[in-house]
mmCIF file of C-alpha atoms and ligand atoms in Angstrom:
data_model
loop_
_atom_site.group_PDB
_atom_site.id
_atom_site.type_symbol
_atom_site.label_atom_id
_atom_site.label_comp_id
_atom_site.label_asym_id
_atom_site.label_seq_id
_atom_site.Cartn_x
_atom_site.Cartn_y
_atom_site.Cartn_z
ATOM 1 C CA UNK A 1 -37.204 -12.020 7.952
ATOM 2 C CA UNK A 2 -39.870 -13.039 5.932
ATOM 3 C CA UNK A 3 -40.157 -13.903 1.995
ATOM 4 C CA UNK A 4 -43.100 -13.388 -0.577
ATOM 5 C CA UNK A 5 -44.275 -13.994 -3.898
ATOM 6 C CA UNK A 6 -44.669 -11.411 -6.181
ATOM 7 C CA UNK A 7 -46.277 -11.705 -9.883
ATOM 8 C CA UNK A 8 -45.762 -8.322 -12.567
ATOM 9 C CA UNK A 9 -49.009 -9.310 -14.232
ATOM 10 C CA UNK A 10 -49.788 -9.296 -18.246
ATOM 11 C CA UNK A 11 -50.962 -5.783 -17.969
ATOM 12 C CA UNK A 12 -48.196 -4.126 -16.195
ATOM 13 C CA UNK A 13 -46.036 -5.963 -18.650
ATOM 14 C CA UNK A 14 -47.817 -4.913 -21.936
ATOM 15 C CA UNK A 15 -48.132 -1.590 -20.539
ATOM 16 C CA UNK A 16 -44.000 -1.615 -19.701
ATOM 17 C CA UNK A 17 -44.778 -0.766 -16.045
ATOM 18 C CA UNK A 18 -42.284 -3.510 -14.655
ATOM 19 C CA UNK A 19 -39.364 -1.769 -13.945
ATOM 20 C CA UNK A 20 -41.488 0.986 -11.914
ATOM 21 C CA UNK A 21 -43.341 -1.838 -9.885
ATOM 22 C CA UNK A 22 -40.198 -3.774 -9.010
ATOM 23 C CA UNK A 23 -38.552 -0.635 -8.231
ATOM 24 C CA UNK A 24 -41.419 0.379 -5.902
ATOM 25 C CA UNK A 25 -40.921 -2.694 -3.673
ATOM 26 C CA UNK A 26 -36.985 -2.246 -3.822
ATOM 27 C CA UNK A 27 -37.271 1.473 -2.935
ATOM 28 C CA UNK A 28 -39.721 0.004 -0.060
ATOM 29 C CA UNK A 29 -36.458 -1.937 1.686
ATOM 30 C CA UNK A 30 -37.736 -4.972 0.219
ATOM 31 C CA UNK A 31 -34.504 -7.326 -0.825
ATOM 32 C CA UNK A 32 -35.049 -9.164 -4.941
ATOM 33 C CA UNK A 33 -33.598 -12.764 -4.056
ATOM 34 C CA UNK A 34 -35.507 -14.287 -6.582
ATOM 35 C CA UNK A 35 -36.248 -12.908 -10.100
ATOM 36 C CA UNK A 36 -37.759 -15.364 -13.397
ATOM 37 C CA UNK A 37 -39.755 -14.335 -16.600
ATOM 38 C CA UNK A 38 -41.947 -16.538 -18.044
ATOM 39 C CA UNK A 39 -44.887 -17.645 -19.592
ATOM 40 C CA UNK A 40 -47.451 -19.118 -17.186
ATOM 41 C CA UNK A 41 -49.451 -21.818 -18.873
ATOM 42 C CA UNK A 42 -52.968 -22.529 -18.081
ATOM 43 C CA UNK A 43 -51.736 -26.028 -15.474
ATOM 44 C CA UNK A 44 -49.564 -23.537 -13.309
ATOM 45 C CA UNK A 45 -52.154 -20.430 -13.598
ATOM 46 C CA UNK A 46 -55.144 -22.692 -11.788
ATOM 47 C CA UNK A 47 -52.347 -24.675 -9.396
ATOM 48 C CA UNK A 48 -51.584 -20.924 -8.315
ATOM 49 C CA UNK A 49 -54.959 -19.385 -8.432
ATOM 50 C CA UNK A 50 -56.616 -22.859 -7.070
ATOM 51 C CA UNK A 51 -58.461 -21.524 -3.920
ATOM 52 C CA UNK A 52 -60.356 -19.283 -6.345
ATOM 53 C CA UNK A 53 -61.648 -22.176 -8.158
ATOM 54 C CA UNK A 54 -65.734 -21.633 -8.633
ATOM 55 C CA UNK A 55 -65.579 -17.690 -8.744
ATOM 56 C CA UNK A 56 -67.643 -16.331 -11.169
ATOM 57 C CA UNK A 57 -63.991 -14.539 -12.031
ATOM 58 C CA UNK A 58 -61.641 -17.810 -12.389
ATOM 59 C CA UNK A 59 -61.595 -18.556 -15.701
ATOM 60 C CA UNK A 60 -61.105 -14.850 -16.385
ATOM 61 C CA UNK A 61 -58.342 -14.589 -13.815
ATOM 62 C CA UNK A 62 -56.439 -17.360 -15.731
ATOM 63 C CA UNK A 63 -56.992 -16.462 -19.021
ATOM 64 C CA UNK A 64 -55.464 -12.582 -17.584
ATOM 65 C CA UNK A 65 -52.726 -14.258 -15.897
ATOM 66 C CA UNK A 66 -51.663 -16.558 -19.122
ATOM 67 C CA UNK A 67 -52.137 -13.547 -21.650
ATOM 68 C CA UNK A 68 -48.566 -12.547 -21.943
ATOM 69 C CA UNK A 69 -44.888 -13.019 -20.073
ATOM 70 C CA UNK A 70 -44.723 -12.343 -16.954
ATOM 71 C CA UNK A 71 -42.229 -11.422 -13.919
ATOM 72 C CA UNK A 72 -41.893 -13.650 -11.013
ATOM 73 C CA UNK A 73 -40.030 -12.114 -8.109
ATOM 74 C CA UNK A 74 -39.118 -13.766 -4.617
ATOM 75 C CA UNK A 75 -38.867 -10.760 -1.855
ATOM 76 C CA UNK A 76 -37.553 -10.836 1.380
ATOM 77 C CA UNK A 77 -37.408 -8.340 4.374
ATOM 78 C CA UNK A 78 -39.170 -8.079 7.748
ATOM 79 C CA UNK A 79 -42.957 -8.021 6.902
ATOM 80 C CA UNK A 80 -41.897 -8.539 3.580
ATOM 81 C CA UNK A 81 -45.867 -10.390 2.891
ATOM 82 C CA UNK A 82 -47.711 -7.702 4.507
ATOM 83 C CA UNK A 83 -45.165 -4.558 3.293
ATOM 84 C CA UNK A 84 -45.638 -5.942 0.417
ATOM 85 C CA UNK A 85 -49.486 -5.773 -0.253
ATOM 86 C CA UNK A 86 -49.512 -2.426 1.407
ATOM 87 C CA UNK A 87 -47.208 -1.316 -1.014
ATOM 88 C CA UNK A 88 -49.682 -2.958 -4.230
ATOM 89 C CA UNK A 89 -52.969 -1.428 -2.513
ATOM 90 C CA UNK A 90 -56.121 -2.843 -2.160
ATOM 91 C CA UNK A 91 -57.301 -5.765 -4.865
ATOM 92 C CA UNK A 92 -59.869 -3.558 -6.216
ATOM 93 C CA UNK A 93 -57.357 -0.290 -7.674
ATOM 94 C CA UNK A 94 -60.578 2.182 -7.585
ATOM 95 C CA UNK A 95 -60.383 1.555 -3.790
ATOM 96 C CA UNK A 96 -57.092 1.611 -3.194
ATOM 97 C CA UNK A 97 -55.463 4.389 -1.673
ATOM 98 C CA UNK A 98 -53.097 6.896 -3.324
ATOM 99 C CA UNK A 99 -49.372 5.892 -3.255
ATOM 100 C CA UNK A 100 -49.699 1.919 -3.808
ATOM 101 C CA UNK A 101 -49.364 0.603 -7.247
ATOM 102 C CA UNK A 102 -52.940 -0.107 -7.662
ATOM 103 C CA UNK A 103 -54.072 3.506 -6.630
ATOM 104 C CA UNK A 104 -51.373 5.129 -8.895
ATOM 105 C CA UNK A 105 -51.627 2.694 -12.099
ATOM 106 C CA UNK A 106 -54.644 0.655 -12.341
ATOM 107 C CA UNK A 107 -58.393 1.395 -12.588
ATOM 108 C CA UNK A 108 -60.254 -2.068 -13.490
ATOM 109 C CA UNK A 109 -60.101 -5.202 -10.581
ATOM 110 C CA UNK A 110 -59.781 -6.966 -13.513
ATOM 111 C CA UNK A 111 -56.559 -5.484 -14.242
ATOM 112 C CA UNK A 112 -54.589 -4.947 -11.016
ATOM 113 C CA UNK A 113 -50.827 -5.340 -12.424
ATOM 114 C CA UNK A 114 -49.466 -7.204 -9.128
ATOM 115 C CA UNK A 115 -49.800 -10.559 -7.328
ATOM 116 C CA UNK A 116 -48.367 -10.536 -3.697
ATOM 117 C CA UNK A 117 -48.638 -13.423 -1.422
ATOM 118 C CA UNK A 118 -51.509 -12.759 1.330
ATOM 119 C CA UNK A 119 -50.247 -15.086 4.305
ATOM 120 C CA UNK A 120 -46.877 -16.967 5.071
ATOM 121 C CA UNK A 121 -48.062 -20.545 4.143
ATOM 122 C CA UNK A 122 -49.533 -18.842 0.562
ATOM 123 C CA UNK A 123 -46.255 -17.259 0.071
ATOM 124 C CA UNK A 124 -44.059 -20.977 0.747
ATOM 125 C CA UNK A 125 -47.085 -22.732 -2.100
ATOM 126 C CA UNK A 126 -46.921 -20.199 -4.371
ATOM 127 C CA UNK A 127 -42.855 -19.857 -3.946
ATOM 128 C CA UNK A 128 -42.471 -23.637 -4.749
ATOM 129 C CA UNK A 129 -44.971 -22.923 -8.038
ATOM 130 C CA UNK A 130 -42.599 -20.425 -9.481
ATOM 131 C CA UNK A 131 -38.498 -21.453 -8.044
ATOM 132 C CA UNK A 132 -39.543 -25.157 -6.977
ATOM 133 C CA UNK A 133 -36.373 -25.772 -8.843
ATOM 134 C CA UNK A 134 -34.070 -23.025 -7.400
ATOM 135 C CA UNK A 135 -33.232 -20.337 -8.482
ATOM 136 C CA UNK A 136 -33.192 -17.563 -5.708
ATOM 137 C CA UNK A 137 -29.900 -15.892 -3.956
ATOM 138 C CA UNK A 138 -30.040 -15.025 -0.638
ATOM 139 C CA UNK A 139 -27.632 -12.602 -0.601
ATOM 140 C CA UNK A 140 -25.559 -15.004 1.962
ATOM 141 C CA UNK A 141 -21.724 -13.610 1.051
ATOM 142 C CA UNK A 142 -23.450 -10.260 0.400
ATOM 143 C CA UNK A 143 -21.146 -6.903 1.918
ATOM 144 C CA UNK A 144 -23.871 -4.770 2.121
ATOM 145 C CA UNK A 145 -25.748 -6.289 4.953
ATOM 146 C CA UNK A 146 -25.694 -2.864 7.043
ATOM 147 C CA UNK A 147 -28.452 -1.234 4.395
ATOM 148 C CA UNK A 148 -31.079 -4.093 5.997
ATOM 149 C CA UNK A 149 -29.784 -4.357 9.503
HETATM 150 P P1 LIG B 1 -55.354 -10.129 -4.281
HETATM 151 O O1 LIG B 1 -54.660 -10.234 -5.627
HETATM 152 O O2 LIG B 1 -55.415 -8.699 -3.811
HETATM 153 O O3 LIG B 1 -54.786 -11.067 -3.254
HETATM 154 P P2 LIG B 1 -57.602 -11.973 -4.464
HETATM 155 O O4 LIG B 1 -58.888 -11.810 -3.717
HETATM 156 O O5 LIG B 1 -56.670 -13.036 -3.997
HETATM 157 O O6 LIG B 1 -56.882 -10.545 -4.507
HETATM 158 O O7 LIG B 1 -57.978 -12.236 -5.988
HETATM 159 C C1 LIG B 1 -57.002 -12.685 -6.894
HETATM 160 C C2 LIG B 1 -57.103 -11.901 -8.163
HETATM 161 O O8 LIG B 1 -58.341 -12.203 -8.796
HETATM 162 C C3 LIG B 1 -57.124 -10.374 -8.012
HETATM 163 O O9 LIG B 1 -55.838 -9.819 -7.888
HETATM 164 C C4 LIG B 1 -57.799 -9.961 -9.294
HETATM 165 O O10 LIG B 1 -56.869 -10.019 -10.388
HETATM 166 C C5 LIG B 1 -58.815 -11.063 -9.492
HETATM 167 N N1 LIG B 1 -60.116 -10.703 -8.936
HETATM 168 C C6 LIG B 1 -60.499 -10.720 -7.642
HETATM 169 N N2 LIG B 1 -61.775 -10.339 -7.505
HETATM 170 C C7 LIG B 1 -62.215 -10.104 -8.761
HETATM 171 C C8 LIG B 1 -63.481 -9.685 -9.293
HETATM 172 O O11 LIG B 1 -64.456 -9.451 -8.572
HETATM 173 N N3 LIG B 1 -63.554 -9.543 -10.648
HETATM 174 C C9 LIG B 1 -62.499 -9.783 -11.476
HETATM 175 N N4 LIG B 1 -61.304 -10.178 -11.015
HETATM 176 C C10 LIG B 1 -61.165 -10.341 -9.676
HETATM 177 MG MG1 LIG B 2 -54.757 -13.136 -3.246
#
């Protein structure tokens, strides 16, 4: 089992897209133990998008990811970090493929409506940046266990 960060970004939440993006990842097999809407303020948006520091598209990126409320969701499943971006498409949404959230709902790089973690130590940093203080329910006294088993 493995767990990931995902990030409903400004424009999938001014354009009221979050339910259908969370509920592409959920119809995927992938398990919401974690779940948080807030504002990101400019300290967390460069602690989380730090290794893009110098890009010509980093003070852009932060200014996107600050520019309204967003969703914050911890998933788990088997893969869940690399279902997860398969299931967003490519970072660029004019390349990626039909079927992924970027392919179906985005056209600009710029604007590409999802964050998912890209590697398992990415996905512990960036977990501790959103529910350092708690916050997620693994499903431990959960009766449904036989969907995921
Ligand atoms: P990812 O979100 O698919 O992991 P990264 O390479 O980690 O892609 O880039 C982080 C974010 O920075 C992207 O999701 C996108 O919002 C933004 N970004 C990346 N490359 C560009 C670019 O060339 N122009 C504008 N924004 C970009
Ligand atoms: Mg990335």
């Amino acid at each position: 089992m493995e767990r990931t960060l995902i990030l409903v970004k400004p424009d999938a939440m001014q354009r009221g897209l979050a339910g259908e993006i969370l509920s592409r990842f959920e119809r995927r097999g992938l398990r919401i133990i974690g779940l948080r809407l807030l504002q990101v303020d400019d300290a967390l948006a460069k602690r989380h998008y730090g290794m893009h520091e110098g890009k010509p598209f980093f003070d852009g990126l932060v200014s996107y990811i600050c520019a309204s409320p967003i969703i914050a969701a911890v998933l788990e499943g088997t893969n869940a970090i690399n279902a997860a971006r398969q299931t967003m498409g490519a970072t660029n949404p004019v390349q990626a493929a039909p079927g992924t959230i970027r392919g179906d709902l985005g056209i600009e790089i710029g604007r590409n409506l999802v964050h998912g973690s890209d590697a398992p130590e990415s996905a512990e940093r960036e977990i501790g940046l959103f529910f350092g203080d708690g916050g997620l329910a693994p499903w431990e006294r959960s009766i449904d266990r036989w969907v995921f088993e």
